[in-house]
Amino acid sequence: MAEDMPDVQLLQTGVLTSPHGLDDGGGALVFMHTPTSFGRTIEKVAFAGTNNDATYKLGSAIAALGQTGSYSMLETLKAPGGQLWGGMVPELHQISEVTGCPLFSTPAKHWPTYIAEAYFGNQTIFGGLRDPYERLVAQFRANTKGYAGSYPEFYETCDVNSGVKKMLATYLSGNFYAEGCAFLPQAEFFDPPYEITLPIDIRLFPDSANQIMAKLGQLFHMSTSDVINQDGCNGIWAGDLDCDTKFLIKQVYRRDFELLCKKFGYCDHDVNTCVSAVPNMCPGNITAKRKMASYCGVRT
């Protein structure tokens, strides 16, 4: 197994030769990508700086080739003080033997040991933690085949309950790693030995992420214009999920709800949320929507 190879062999194969990718860099902070928790936004701004979509798109395309020799190009492109995190690291585009997803969207407990140790080093691991109801609604709205899925039969009419139930049925059938591992509970990324220890409160994104990065000395700052988000079915939100749908979500994402309570004190598992600082993430008529929203109470 590659993860059992001694370091000298790895260096000879060229896997760990980059000074800009798979090493601990001597820094304090490294990012764990949790699917559909604004991971691409964080990777984009960390690499290219604010309001620099063109550079990010070019760098992302280079990283996706998965070639270790591409680091010199990425180093030339990245902003001063920039970082290569998650999907911007070529080696993390390797397909996991466990999940069938790229490593950057696979829980690190399933990564080859030599890659995990090289990427995370002794740094603080941070990553997003998002309300499950709101996260599933965002996945439905994204309507992306291969990453949380496309459901045109429901998307046309913004039938979020039917769409989310179909997504959950896929997971509950045992196809845990479907659609780019997007359906995995976020708690999977909080499991040792390479777990998120510093969670970002996605309810307060991007301010929550900016505060973490500023506190730990990162030079970049995200504005709302940097955020990669959904634009479609903009009138729907977590409050439109019916109680049957929410019951299924509680079944699958029980550990995520527990983490929200433990990490942020969000212990009401029935509250309806949206990311208010990000455009199009809350309905325009949110006051009226709150009055009509479902609130289902505890059901086990």
PDB file of C-alpha atoms in Angstrom:
ATOM      1  CA  MET A   1       0.000   0.000   0.000  1.00  0.00           C
ATOM      2  CA  ALA A   2       1.256   3.508  -0.825  1.00  0.00           C
ATOM      3  CA  GLU A   3       0.456   4.750   2.658  1.00  0.00           C
ATOM      4  CA  ASP A   4       2.960   2.268   4.081  1.00  0.00           C
ATOM      5  CA  MET A   5       5.833   3.440   1.873  1.00  0.00           C
ATOM      6  CA  PRO A   6       8.748   5.075   3.726  1.00  0.00           C
ATOM      7  CA  ASP A   7       9.328   8.777   3.114  1.00  0.00           C
ATOM      8  CA  VAL A   8      12.442   8.202   1.026  1.00  0.00           C
ATOM      9  CA  GLN A   9      10.435   6.177  -1.473  1.00  0.00           C
ATOM     10  CA  LEU A  10       7.736   8.804  -1.626  1.00  0.00           C
ATOM     11  CA  LEU A  11      10.285  11.492  -2.322  1.00  0.00           C
ATOM     12  CA  GLN A  12      11.779   9.383  -5.100  1.00  0.00           C
ATOM     13  CA  THR A  13       8.382   9.000  -6.718  1.00  0.00           C
ATOM     14  CA  GLY A  14       7.890  12.767  -6.648  1.00  0.00           C
ATOM     15  CA  VAL A  15       4.718  12.636  -4.602  1.00  0.00           C
ATOM     16  CA  LEU A  16       5.933  14.915  -1.806  1.00  0.00           C
ATOM     17  CA  THR A  17       8.374  17.152  -3.676  1.00  0.00           C
ATOM     18  CA  SER A  18       6.370  20.401  -3.728  1.00  0.00           C
ATOM     19  CA  PRO A  19       7.242  23.147  -1.260  1.00  0.00           C
ATOM     20  CA  HIS A  20       3.840  24.760  -1.877  1.00  0.00           C
ATOM     21  CA  GLY A  21       1.358  21.918  -1.739  1.00  0.00           C
ATOM     22  CA  LEU A  22       1.618  18.824   0.376  1.00  0.00           C
ATOM     23  CA  ASP A  23       3.615  20.040   3.321  1.00  0.00           C
ATOM     24  CA  ASP A  24       2.719  21.693   6.594  1.00  0.00           C
ATOM     25  CA  GLY A  25       4.366  24.906   5.434  1.00  0.00           C
ATOM     26  CA  GLY A  26       5.237  25.918   8.959  1.00  0.00           C
ATOM     27  CA  GLY A  27       1.894  27.722   9.072  1.00  0.00           C
ATOM     28  CA  ALA A  28      -0.865  27.588  11.626  1.00  0.00           C
ATOM     29  CA  LEU A  29      -3.972  26.912   9.568  1.00  0.00           C
ATOM     30  CA  VAL A  30      -5.072  24.415   6.918  1.00  0.00           C
ATOM     31  CA  PHE A  31      -8.480  23.950   5.310  1.00  0.00           C
ATOM     32  CA  MET A  32     -10.658  20.840   5.209  1.00  0.00           C
ATOM     33  CA  HIS A  33     -13.257  20.987   2.438  1.00  0.00           C
ATOM     34  CA  THR A  34     -16.703  19.869   3.601  1.00  0.00           C
ATOM     35  CA  PRO A  35     -18.964  19.551   0.535  1.00  0.00           C
ATOM     36  CA  THR A  36     -21.499  22.352  -0.005  1.00  0.00           C
ATOM     37  CA  SER A  37     -20.291  24.468   2.884  1.00  0.00           C
ATOM     38  CA  PHE A  38     -18.717  27.293   0.804  1.00  0.00           C
ATOM     39  CA  GLY A  39     -15.454  25.381   0.487  1.00  0.00           C
ATOM     40  CA  ARG A  40     -14.799  26.540  -3.066  1.00  0.00           C
ATOM     41  CA  THR A  41     -15.233  30.161  -1.979  1.00  0.00           C
ATOM     42  CA  ILE A  42     -12.620  29.786   0.756  1.00  0.00           C
ATOM     43  CA  GLU A  43     -10.227  28.001  -1.597  1.00  0.00           C
ATOM     44  CA  LYS A  44     -10.765  30.658  -4.250  1.00  0.00           C
ATOM     45  CA  VAL A  45     -10.012  33.665  -2.066  1.00  0.00           C
ATOM     46  CA  ALA A  46      -7.135  31.917  -0.284  1.00  0.00           C
ATOM     47  CA  PHE A  47      -5.536  31.262  -3.668  1.00  0.00           C
ATOM     48  CA  ALA A  48      -6.406  34.272  -5.816  1.00  0.00           C
ATOM     49  CA  GLY A  49      -7.422  36.990  -3.382  1.00  0.00           C
ATOM     50  CA  THR A  50     -10.688  38.873  -3.447  1.00  0.00           C
ATOM     51  CA  ASN A  51     -12.629  39.588  -6.653  1.00  0.00           C
ATOM     52  CA  ASN A  52     -10.223  37.648  -8.852  1.00  0.00           C
ATOM     53  CA  ASP A  53     -12.392  34.987 -10.458  1.00  0.00           C
ATOM     54  CA  ALA A  54     -10.325  34.655 -13.646  1.00  0.00           C
ATOM     55  CA  THR A  55      -7.145  33.709 -11.786  1.00  0.00           C
ATOM     56  CA  TYR A  56      -9.041  31.246  -9.624  1.00  0.00           C
ATOM     57  CA  LYS A  57     -10.665  29.553 -12.626  1.00  0.00           C
ATOM     58  CA  LEU A  58      -7.315  29.138 -14.348  1.00  0.00           C
ATOM     59  CA  GLY A  59      -5.633  27.854 -11.182  1.00  0.00           C
ATOM     60  CA  SER A  60      -8.523  25.508 -10.458  1.00  0.00           C
ATOM     61  CA  ALA A  61      -8.285  24.023 -13.950  1.00  0.00           C
ATOM     62  CA  ILE A  62      -4.546  23.472 -13.514  1.00  0.00           C
ATOM     63  CA  ALA A  63      -4.987  21.861 -10.078  1.00  0.00           C
ATOM     64  CA  ALA A  64      -7.731  19.567 -11.406  1.00  0.00           C
ATOM     65  CA  LEU A  65      -5.221  17.961 -13.767  1.00  0.00           C
ATOM     66  CA  GLY A  66      -3.724  16.327 -10.670  1.00  0.00           C
ATOM     67  CA  GLN A  67      -0.136  16.746 -11.835  1.00  0.00           C
ATOM     68  CA  THR A  68       2.517  17.387  -9.188  1.00  0.00           C
ATOM     69  CA  GLY A  69       4.585  19.246 -11.764  1.00  0.00           C
ATOM     70  CA  SER A  70       1.966  22.007 -11.928  1.00  0.00           C
ATOM     71  CA  TYR A  71       2.975  23.623  -8.635  1.00  0.00           C
ATOM     72  CA  SER A  72       5.297  26.119 -10.305  1.00  0.00           C
ATOM     73  CA  MET A  73       2.384  27.419 -12.382  1.00  0.00           C
ATOM     74  CA  LEU A  74       0.102  27.592  -9.348  1.00  0.00           C
ATOM     75  CA  GLU A  75       2.786  29.399  -7.360  1.00  0.00           C
ATOM     76  CA  THR A  76       3.123  31.968 -10.122  1.00  0.00           C
ATOM     77  CA  LEU A  77      -0.635  32.530 -10.259  1.00  0.00           C
ATOM     78  CA  LYS A  78      -1.504  32.699  -6.562  1.00  0.00           C
ATOM     79  CA  ALA A  79      -1.827  35.999  -4.770  1.00  0.00           C
ATOM     80  CA  PRO A  80       0.938  37.211  -2.429  1.00  0.00           C
ATOM     81  CA  GLY A  81       0.535  35.323   0.821  1.00  0.00           C
ATOM     82  CA  GLY A  82      -1.925  32.997  -0.883  1.00  0.00           C
ATOM     83  CA  GLN A  83      -2.591  29.379   0.034  1.00  0.00           C
ATOM     84  CA  LEU A  84      -3.201  26.139  -1.836  1.00  0.00           C
ATOM     85  CA  TRP A  85      -5.993  24.428   0.050  1.00  0.00           C
ATOM     86  CA  GLY A  86      -8.426  21.625  -0.743  1.00  0.00           C
ATOM     87  CA  GLY A  87      -9.326  21.488  -4.414  1.00  0.00           C
ATOM     88  CA  MET A  88      -6.414  23.780  -5.290  1.00  0.00           C
ATOM     89  CA  VAL A  89      -3.934  21.015  -4.367  1.00  0.00           C
ATOM     90  CA  PRO A  90      -3.270  18.713  -7.356  1.00  0.00           C
ATOM     91  CA  GLU A  91      -2.695  15.572  -5.254  1.00  0.00           C
ATOM     92  CA  LEU A  92      -6.086  15.980  -3.615  1.00  0.00           C
ATOM     93  CA  HIS A  93      -7.749  15.347  -6.973  1.00  0.00           C
ATOM     94  CA  GLN A  94      -6.747  11.694  -6.680  1.00  0.00           C
ATOM     95  CA  ILE A  95      -9.811   9.469  -6.488  1.00  0.00           C
ATOM     96  CA  SER A  96     -10.303   7.813  -3.117  1.00  0.00           C
ATOM     97  CA  GLU A  97     -10.326   4.022  -3.156  1.00  0.00           C
ATOM     98  CA  VAL A  98     -12.876   4.159  -0.329  1.00  0.00           C
ATOM     99  CA  THR A  99     -15.384   6.732  -1.569  1.00  0.00           C
ATOM    100  CA  GLY A 100     -14.789   7.061  -5.304  1.00  0.00           C
ATOM    101  CA  CYS A 101     -14.683  10.845  -4.786  1.00  0.00           C
ATOM    102  CA  PRO A 102     -11.681  13.158  -5.057  1.00  0.00           C
ATOM    103  CA  LEU A 103      -9.679  13.248  -1.847  1.00  0.00           C
ATOM    104  CA  PHE A 104     -10.493  16.906  -1.253  1.00  0.00           C
ATOM    105  CA  SER A 105     -14.198  16.048  -0.833  1.00  0.00           C
ATOM    106  CA  THR A 106     -13.519  12.787   1.037  1.00  0.00           C
ATOM    107  CA  PRO A 107     -13.264  12.689   4.854  1.00  0.00           C
ATOM    108  CA  ALA A 108      -9.563  12.703   5.674  1.00  0.00           C
ATOM    109  CA  LYS A 109      -9.897   9.541   7.776  1.00  0.00           C
ATOM    110  CA  HIS A 110     -10.116   7.771   4.392  1.00  0.00           C
ATOM    111  CA  TRP A 111      -7.048   9.431   2.844  1.00  0.00           C
ATOM    112  CA  PRO A 112      -3.772   7.568   2.403  1.00  0.00           C
ATOM    113  CA  THR A 113      -1.790   8.280   5.558  1.00  0.00           C
ATOM    114  CA  TYR A 114       1.213   9.788   3.784  1.00  0.00           C
ATOM    115  CA  ILE A 115      -0.973  12.348   1.990  1.00  0.00           C
ATOM    116  CA  ALA A 116      -2.921  13.285   5.112  1.00  0.00           C
ATOM    117  CA  GLU A 117       0.230  13.717   7.188  1.00  0.00           C
ATOM    118  CA  ALA A 118       1.885  15.804   4.507  1.00  0.00           C
ATOM    119  CA  TYR A 119      -1.139  18.046   3.909  1.00  0.00           C
ATOM    120  CA  PHE A 120      -2.261  18.632   7.485  1.00  0.00           C
ATOM    121  CA  GLY A 121       1.067  18.431   9.281  1.00  0.00           C
ATOM    122  CA  ASN A 122       0.799  19.980  12.749  1.00  0.00           C
ATOM    123  CA  GLN A 123      -1.537  22.766  11.651  1.00  0.00           C
ATOM    124  CA  THR A 124      -4.975  23.671  12.974  1.00  0.00           C
ATOM    125  CA  ILE A 125      -7.615  22.132  10.703  1.00  0.00           C
ATOM    126  CA  PHE A 126     -10.603  24.351   9.986  1.00  0.00           C
ATOM    127  CA  GLY A 127     -13.716  23.782   7.900  1.00  0.00           C
ATOM    128  CA  GLY A 128     -17.401  24.577   7.556  1.00  0.00           C
ATOM    129  CA  LEU A 129     -20.323  23.377   9.659  1.00  0.00           C
ATOM    130  CA  ARG A 130     -23.716  24.159   8.142  1.00  0.00           C
ATOM    131  CA  ASP A 131     -27.321  23.687   9.258  1.00  0.00           C
ATOM    132  CA  PRO A 132     -28.499  20.416   7.639  1.00  0.00           C
ATOM    133  CA  TYR A 133     -31.914  21.732   6.520  1.00  0.00           C
ATOM    134  CA  GLU A 134     -30.365  24.782   4.899  1.00  0.00           C
ATOM    135  CA  ARG A 135     -27.521  22.734   3.386  1.00  0.00           C
ATOM    136  CA  LEU A 136     -29.911  20.278   1.698  1.00  0.00           C
ATOM    137  CA  VAL A 137     -31.991  23.136   0.291  1.00  0.00           C
ATOM    138  CA  ALA A 138     -28.804  24.692  -1.122  1.00  0.00           C
ATOM    139  CA  GLN A 139     -27.837  21.377  -2.720  1.00  0.00           C
ATOM    140  CA  PHE A 140     -31.237  21.115  -4.372  1.00  0.00           C
ATOM    141  CA  ARG A 141     -31.015  24.694  -5.616  1.00  0.00           C
ATOM    142  CA  ALA A 142     -27.525  24.108  -7.056  1.00  0.00           C
ATOM    143  CA  ASN A 143     -29.045  21.552  -9.468  1.00  0.00           C
ATOM    144  CA  THR A 144     -25.637  20.178 -10.444  1.00  0.00           C
ATOM    145  CA  LYS A 145     -25.296  16.699 -11.885  1.00  0.00           C
ATOM    146  CA  GLY A 146     -22.393  14.874 -10.271  1.00  0.00           C
ATOM    147  CA  TYR A 147     -22.354  17.107  -7.196  1.00  0.00           C
ATOM    148  CA  ALA A 148     -25.495  16.737  -5.066  1.00  0.00           C
ATOM    149  CA  GLY A 149     -27.433  15.975  -8.218  1.00  0.00           C
ATOM    150  CA  SER A 150     -29.784  17.480 -10.759  1.00  0.00           C
ATOM    151  CA  TYR A 151     -33.510  16.878 -10.413  1.00  0.00           C
ATOM    152  CA  PRO A 152     -35.204  18.631 -13.350  1.00  0.00           C
ATOM    153  CA  GLU A 153     -38.540  16.950 -12.676  1.00  0.00           C
ATOM    154  CA  PHE A 154     -38.681  18.808  -9.342  1.00  0.00           C
ATOM    155  CA  TYR A 155     -36.457  21.804 -10.063  1.00  0.00           C
ATOM    156  CA  GLU A 156     -38.788  23.231 -12.712  1.00  0.00           C
ATOM    157  CA  THR A 157     -41.450  23.819 -10.092  1.00  0.00           C
ATOM    158  CA  CYS A 158     -39.001  24.313  -7.193  1.00  0.00           C
ATOM    159  CA  ASP A 159     -40.499  21.272  -5.443  1.00  0.00           C
ATOM    160  CA  VAL A 160     -37.819  21.172  -2.774  1.00  0.00           C
ATOM    161  CA  ASN A 161     -39.496  18.477  -0.676  1.00  0.00           C
ATOM    162  CA  SER A 162     -39.606  15.930  -3.500  1.00  0.00           C
ATOM    163  CA  GLY A 163     -36.072  16.811  -4.541  1.00  0.00           C
ATOM    164  CA  VAL A 164     -34.581  16.505  -1.062  1.00  0.00           C
ATOM    165  CA  LYS A 165     -36.475  13.273  -0.384  1.00  0.00           C
ATOM    166  CA  LYS A 166     -34.964  11.802  -3.548  1.00  0.00           C
ATOM    167  CA  MET A 167     -31.501  12.885  -2.430  1.00  0.00           C
ATOM    168  CA  LEU A 168     -32.014  11.293   0.974  1.00  0.00           C
ATOM    169  CA  ALA A 169     -33.394   8.119  -0.586  1.00  0.00           C
ATOM    170  CA  THR A 170     -30.116   7.764  -2.473  1.00  0.00           C
ATOM    171  CA  TYR A 171     -28.143   7.998   0.757  1.00  0.00           C
ATOM    172  CA  LEU A 172     -30.472   5.754   2.756  1.00  0.00           C
ATOM    173  CA  SER A 173     -30.232   3.088   0.052  1.00  0.00           C
ATOM    174  CA  GLY A 174     -26.576   2.687   0.998  1.00  0.00           C
ATOM    175  CA  ASN A 175     -25.117   4.846  -1.750  1.00  0.00           C
ATOM    176  CA  PHE A 176     -23.358   7.032   0.810  1.00  0.00           C
ATOM    177  CA  TYR A 177     -20.753   8.494  -1.516  1.00  0.00           C
ATOM    178  CA  ALA A 178     -23.047   9.448  -4.400  1.00  0.00           C
ATOM    179  CA  GLU A 179     -22.864  12.785  -6.199  1.00  0.00           C
ATOM    180  CA  GLY A 180     -19.323  13.704  -5.245  1.00  0.00           C
ATOM    181  CA  CYS A 181     -19.766  12.749  -1.568  1.00  0.00           C
ATOM    182  CA  ALA A 182     -22.116  15.734  -1.217  1.00  0.00           C
ATOM    183  CA  PHE A 183     -24.653  13.807   0.861  1.00  0.00           C
ATOM    184  CA  LEU A 184     -22.179  12.756   3.565  1.00  0.00           C
ATOM    185  CA  PRO A 185     -22.894  14.133   7.028  1.00  0.00           C
ATOM    186  CA  GLN A 186     -20.435  16.877   7.873  1.00  0.00           C
ATOM    187  CA  ALA A 187     -19.666  14.967  11.079  1.00  0.00           C
ATOM    188  CA  GLU A 188     -17.621  12.563   8.943  1.00  0.00           C
ATOM    189  CA  PHE A 189     -15.098  15.387   8.523  1.00  0.00           C
ATOM    190  CA  PHE A 190     -14.901  15.846  12.294  1.00  0.00           C
ATOM    191  CA  ASP A 191     -13.771  12.249  12.868  1.00  0.00           C
ATOM    192  CA  PRO A 192     -10.135  11.557  13.855  1.00  0.00           C
ATOM    193  CA  PRO A 193      -7.329  11.190  13.140  1.00  0.00           C
ATOM    194  CA  TYR A 194      -7.381  14.231  10.808  1.00  0.00           C
ATOM    195  CA  GLU A 195     -10.462  16.072  11.989  1.00  0.00           C
ATOM    196  CA  ILE A 196     -11.738  19.630  11.850  1.00  0.00           C
ATOM    197  CA  THR A 197     -10.956  21.196  15.219  1.00  0.00           C
ATOM    198  CA  LEU A 198     -11.873  24.772  14.315  1.00  0.00           C
ATOM    199  CA  PRO A 199     -15.345  24.898  12.714  1.00  0.00           C
ATOM    200  CA  ILE A 200     -16.668  27.819  10.680  1.00  0.00           C
ATOM    201  CA  ASP A 201     -20.226  28.817  11.566  1.00  0.00           C
ATOM    202  CA  ILE A 202     -21.786  28.810   8.097  1.00  0.00           C
ATOM    203  CA  ARG A 203     -24.905  30.482   9.482  1.00  0.00           C
ATOM    204  CA  LEU A 204     -22.737  33.610   9.838  1.00  0.00           C
ATOM    205  CA  PHE A 205     -20.653  33.179   6.666  1.00  0.00           C
ATOM    206  CA  PRO A 206     -18.517  34.904   5.371  1.00  0.00           C
ATOM    207  CA  ASP A 207     -17.915  36.978   8.516  1.00  0.00           C
ATOM    208  CA  SER A 208     -17.303  33.843  10.589  1.00  0.00           C
ATOM    209  CA  ALA A 209     -14.582  32.638   8.204  1.00  0.00           C
ATOM    210  CA  ASN A 210     -12.984  36.073   7.966  1.00  0.00           C
ATOM    211  CA  GLN A 211     -12.759  36.309  11.755  1.00  0.00           C
ATOM    212  CA  ILE A 212     -11.011  32.937  11.998  1.00  0.00           C
ATOM    213  CA  MET A 213      -8.507  33.751   9.277  1.00  0.00           C
ATOM    214  CA  ALA A 214      -7.749  37.224  10.629  1.00  0.00           C
ATOM    215  CA  LYS A 215      -7.200  35.856  14.126  1.00  0.00           C
ATOM    216  CA  LEU A 216      -4.718  33.300  12.809  1.00  0.00           C
ATOM    217  CA  GLY A 217      -2.802  35.706  10.607  1.00  0.00           C
ATOM    218  CA  GLN A 218      -4.125  34.993   7.120  1.00  0.00           C
ATOM    219  CA  LEU A 219      -3.927  37.991   4.805  1.00  0.00           C
ATOM    220  CA  PHE A 220      -7.036  37.482   2.692  1.00  0.00           C
ATOM    221  CA  HIS A 221     -10.585  38.647   3.338  1.00  0.00           C
ATOM    222  CA  MET A 222     -13.772  37.440   1.654  1.00  0.00           C
ATOM    223  CA  SER A 223     -16.445  39.870   0.519  1.00  0.00           C
ATOM    224  CA  THR A 224     -19.967  38.795  -0.394  1.00  0.00           C
ATOM    225  CA  SER A 225     -19.087  39.280  -4.073  1.00  0.00           C
ATOM    226  CA  ASP A 226     -16.520  36.481  -3.734  1.00  0.00           C
ATOM    227  CA  VAL A 227     -19.060  33.904  -2.572  1.00  0.00           C
ATOM    228  CA  ILE A 228     -19.859  31.073  -4.980  1.00  0.00           C
ATOM    229  CA  ASN A 229     -23.519  30.354  -4.342  1.00  0.00           C
ATOM    230  CA  GLN A 230     -26.785  29.236  -5.908  1.00  0.00           C
ATOM    231  CA  ASP A 231     -29.033  31.319  -8.128  1.00  0.00           C
ATOM    232  CA  GLY A 232     -32.263  29.529  -8.906  1.00  0.00           C
ATOM    233  CA  CYS A 233     -35.422  28.700  -6.972  1.00  0.00           C
ATOM    234  CA  ASN A 234     -34.469  31.744  -4.904  1.00  0.00           C
ATOM    235  CA  GLY A 235     -37.803  31.860  -3.110  1.00  0.00           C
ATOM    236  CA  ILE A 236     -37.392  28.558  -1.264  1.00  0.00           C
ATOM    237  CA  TRP A 237     -35.667  27.985   2.053  1.00  0.00           C
ATOM    238  CA  ALA A 238     -35.479  25.587   5.002  1.00  0.00           C
ATOM    239  CA  GLY A 239     -38.891  26.690   6.243  1.00  0.00           C
ATOM    240  CA  ASP A 240     -40.474  25.209   3.090  1.00  0.00           C
ATOM    241  CA  LEU A 241     -39.414  21.684   4.050  1.00  0.00           C
ATOM    242  CA  ASP A 242     -42.337  19.685   5.385  1.00  0.00           C
ATOM    243  CA  CYS A 243     -42.149  17.634   8.572  1.00  0.00           C
ATOM    244  CA  ASP A 244     -41.687  14.309   6.765  1.00  0.00           C
ATOM    245  CA  THR A 245     -38.665  15.703   4.934  1.00  0.00           C
ATOM    246  CA  LYS A 246     -37.228  17.184   8.103  1.00  0.00           C
ATOM    247  CA  PHE A 247     -37.694  13.879   9.917  1.00  0.00           C
ATOM    248  CA  LEU A 248     -35.601  12.124   7.265  1.00  0.00           C
ATOM    249  CA  ILE A 249     -32.936  14.834   7.517  1.00  0.00           C
ATOM    250  CA  LYS A 250     -32.786  14.351  11.285  1.00  0.00           C
ATOM    251  CA  GLN A 251     -32.262  10.629  10.760  1.00  0.00           C
ATOM    252  CA  VAL A 252     -29.347  11.049   8.369  1.00  0.00           C
ATOM    253  CA  TYR A 253     -27.722  14.123   9.911  1.00  0.00           C
ATOM    254  CA  ARG A 254     -28.240  13.508  13.626  1.00  0.00           C
ATOM    255  CA  ARG A 255     -24.514  13.915  14.328  1.00  0.00           C
ATOM    256  CA  ASP A 256     -24.445  17.225  12.452  1.00  0.00           C
ATOM    257  CA  PHE A 257     -27.213  18.589  14.669  1.00  0.00           C
ATOM    258  CA  GLU A 258     -25.280  17.410  17.720  1.00  0.00           C
ATOM    259  CA  LEU A 259     -22.152  19.199  16.476  1.00  0.00           C
ATOM    260  CA  LEU A 260     -24.083  22.438  15.935  1.00  0.00           C
ATOM    261  CA  CYS A 261     -25.209  22.273  19.546  1.00  0.00           C
ATOM    262  CA  LYS A 262     -21.770  21.372  20.902  1.00  0.00           C
ATOM    263  CA  LYS A 263     -19.721  23.823  18.831  1.00  0.00           C
ATOM    264  CA  PHE A 264     -22.037  26.835  18.516  1.00  0.00           C
ATOM    265  CA  GLY A 265     -24.818  26.359  21.049  1.00  0.00           C
ATOM    266  CA  TYR A 266     -27.432  25.900  18.297  1.00  0.00           C
ATOM    267  CA  CYS A 267     -29.434  23.260  20.142  1.00  0.00           C
ATOM    268  CA  ASP A 268     -32.881  23.839  18.646  1.00  0.00           C
ATOM    269  CA  HIS A 269     -32.895  21.182  15.931  1.00  0.00           C
ATOM    270  CA  ASP A 270     -36.047  22.565  14.335  1.00  0.00           C
ATOM    271  CA  VAL A 271     -35.066  26.171  13.732  1.00  0.00           C
ATOM    272  CA  ASN A 272     -35.240  27.397  10.113  1.00  0.00           C
ATOM    273  CA  THR A 273     -32.156  29.271   8.976  1.00  0.00           C
ATOM    274  CA  CYS A 274     -30.611  30.868   5.916  1.00  0.00           C
ATOM    275  CA  VAL A 275     -27.233  32.521   5.315  1.00  0.00           C
ATOM    276  CA  SER A 276     -28.411  36.105   5.496  1.00  0.00           C
ATOM    277  CA  ALA A 277     -25.110  37.797   4.576  1.00  0.00           C
ATOM    278  CA  VAL A 278     -24.881  35.984   1.222  1.00  0.00           C
ATOM    279  CA  PRO A 279     -27.038  37.223  -1.672  1.00  0.00           C
ATOM    280  CA  ASN A 280     -29.859  34.889  -2.794  1.00  0.00           C
ATOM    281  CA  MET A 281     -29.505  32.580   0.195  1.00  0.00           C
ATOM    282  CA  CYS A 282     -32.616  33.929   1.953  1.00  0.00           C
ATOM    283  CA  PRO A 283     -35.990  34.567   0.300  1.00  0.00           C
ATOM    284  CA  GLY A 284     -36.681  38.208  -0.471  1.00  0.00           C
ATOM    285  CA  ASN A 285     -39.904  38.041   1.529  1.00  0.00           C
ATOM    286  CA  ILE A 286     -38.261  36.409   4.546  1.00  0.00           C
ATOM    287  CA  THR A 287     -40.577  38.029   7.114  1.00  0.00           C
ATOM    288  CA  ALA A 288     -43.661  36.575   5.443  1.00  0.00           C
ATOM    289  CA  LYS A 289     -41.901  33.241   4.854  1.00  0.00           C
ATOM    290  CA  ARG A 290     -41.062  32.931   8.538  1.00  0.00           C
ATOM    291  CA  LYS A 291     -44.734  33.249   9.432  1.00  0.00           C
ATOM    292  CA  MET A 292     -45.614  30.361   7.097  1.00  0.00           C
ATOM    293  CA  ALA A 293     -42.564  28.192   7.845  1.00  0.00           C
ATOM    294  CA  SER A 294     -42.774  24.629   9.109  1.00  0.00           C
ATOM    295  CA  TYR A 295     -41.699  24.023  12.697  1.00  0.00           C
ATOM    296  CA  CYS A 296     -42.065  20.369  13.445  1.00  0.00           C
ATOM    297  CA  GLY A 297     -40.879  19.817  16.995  1.00  0.00           C
ATOM    298  CA  VAL A 298     -38.848  16.864  18.201  1.00  0.00           C
ATOM    299  CA  ARG A 299     -39.672  13.626  16.432  1.00  0.00           C
ATOM    300  CA  THR A 300     -37.653  10.432  16.748  1.00  0.00           C
TER     301      THR A 300
END
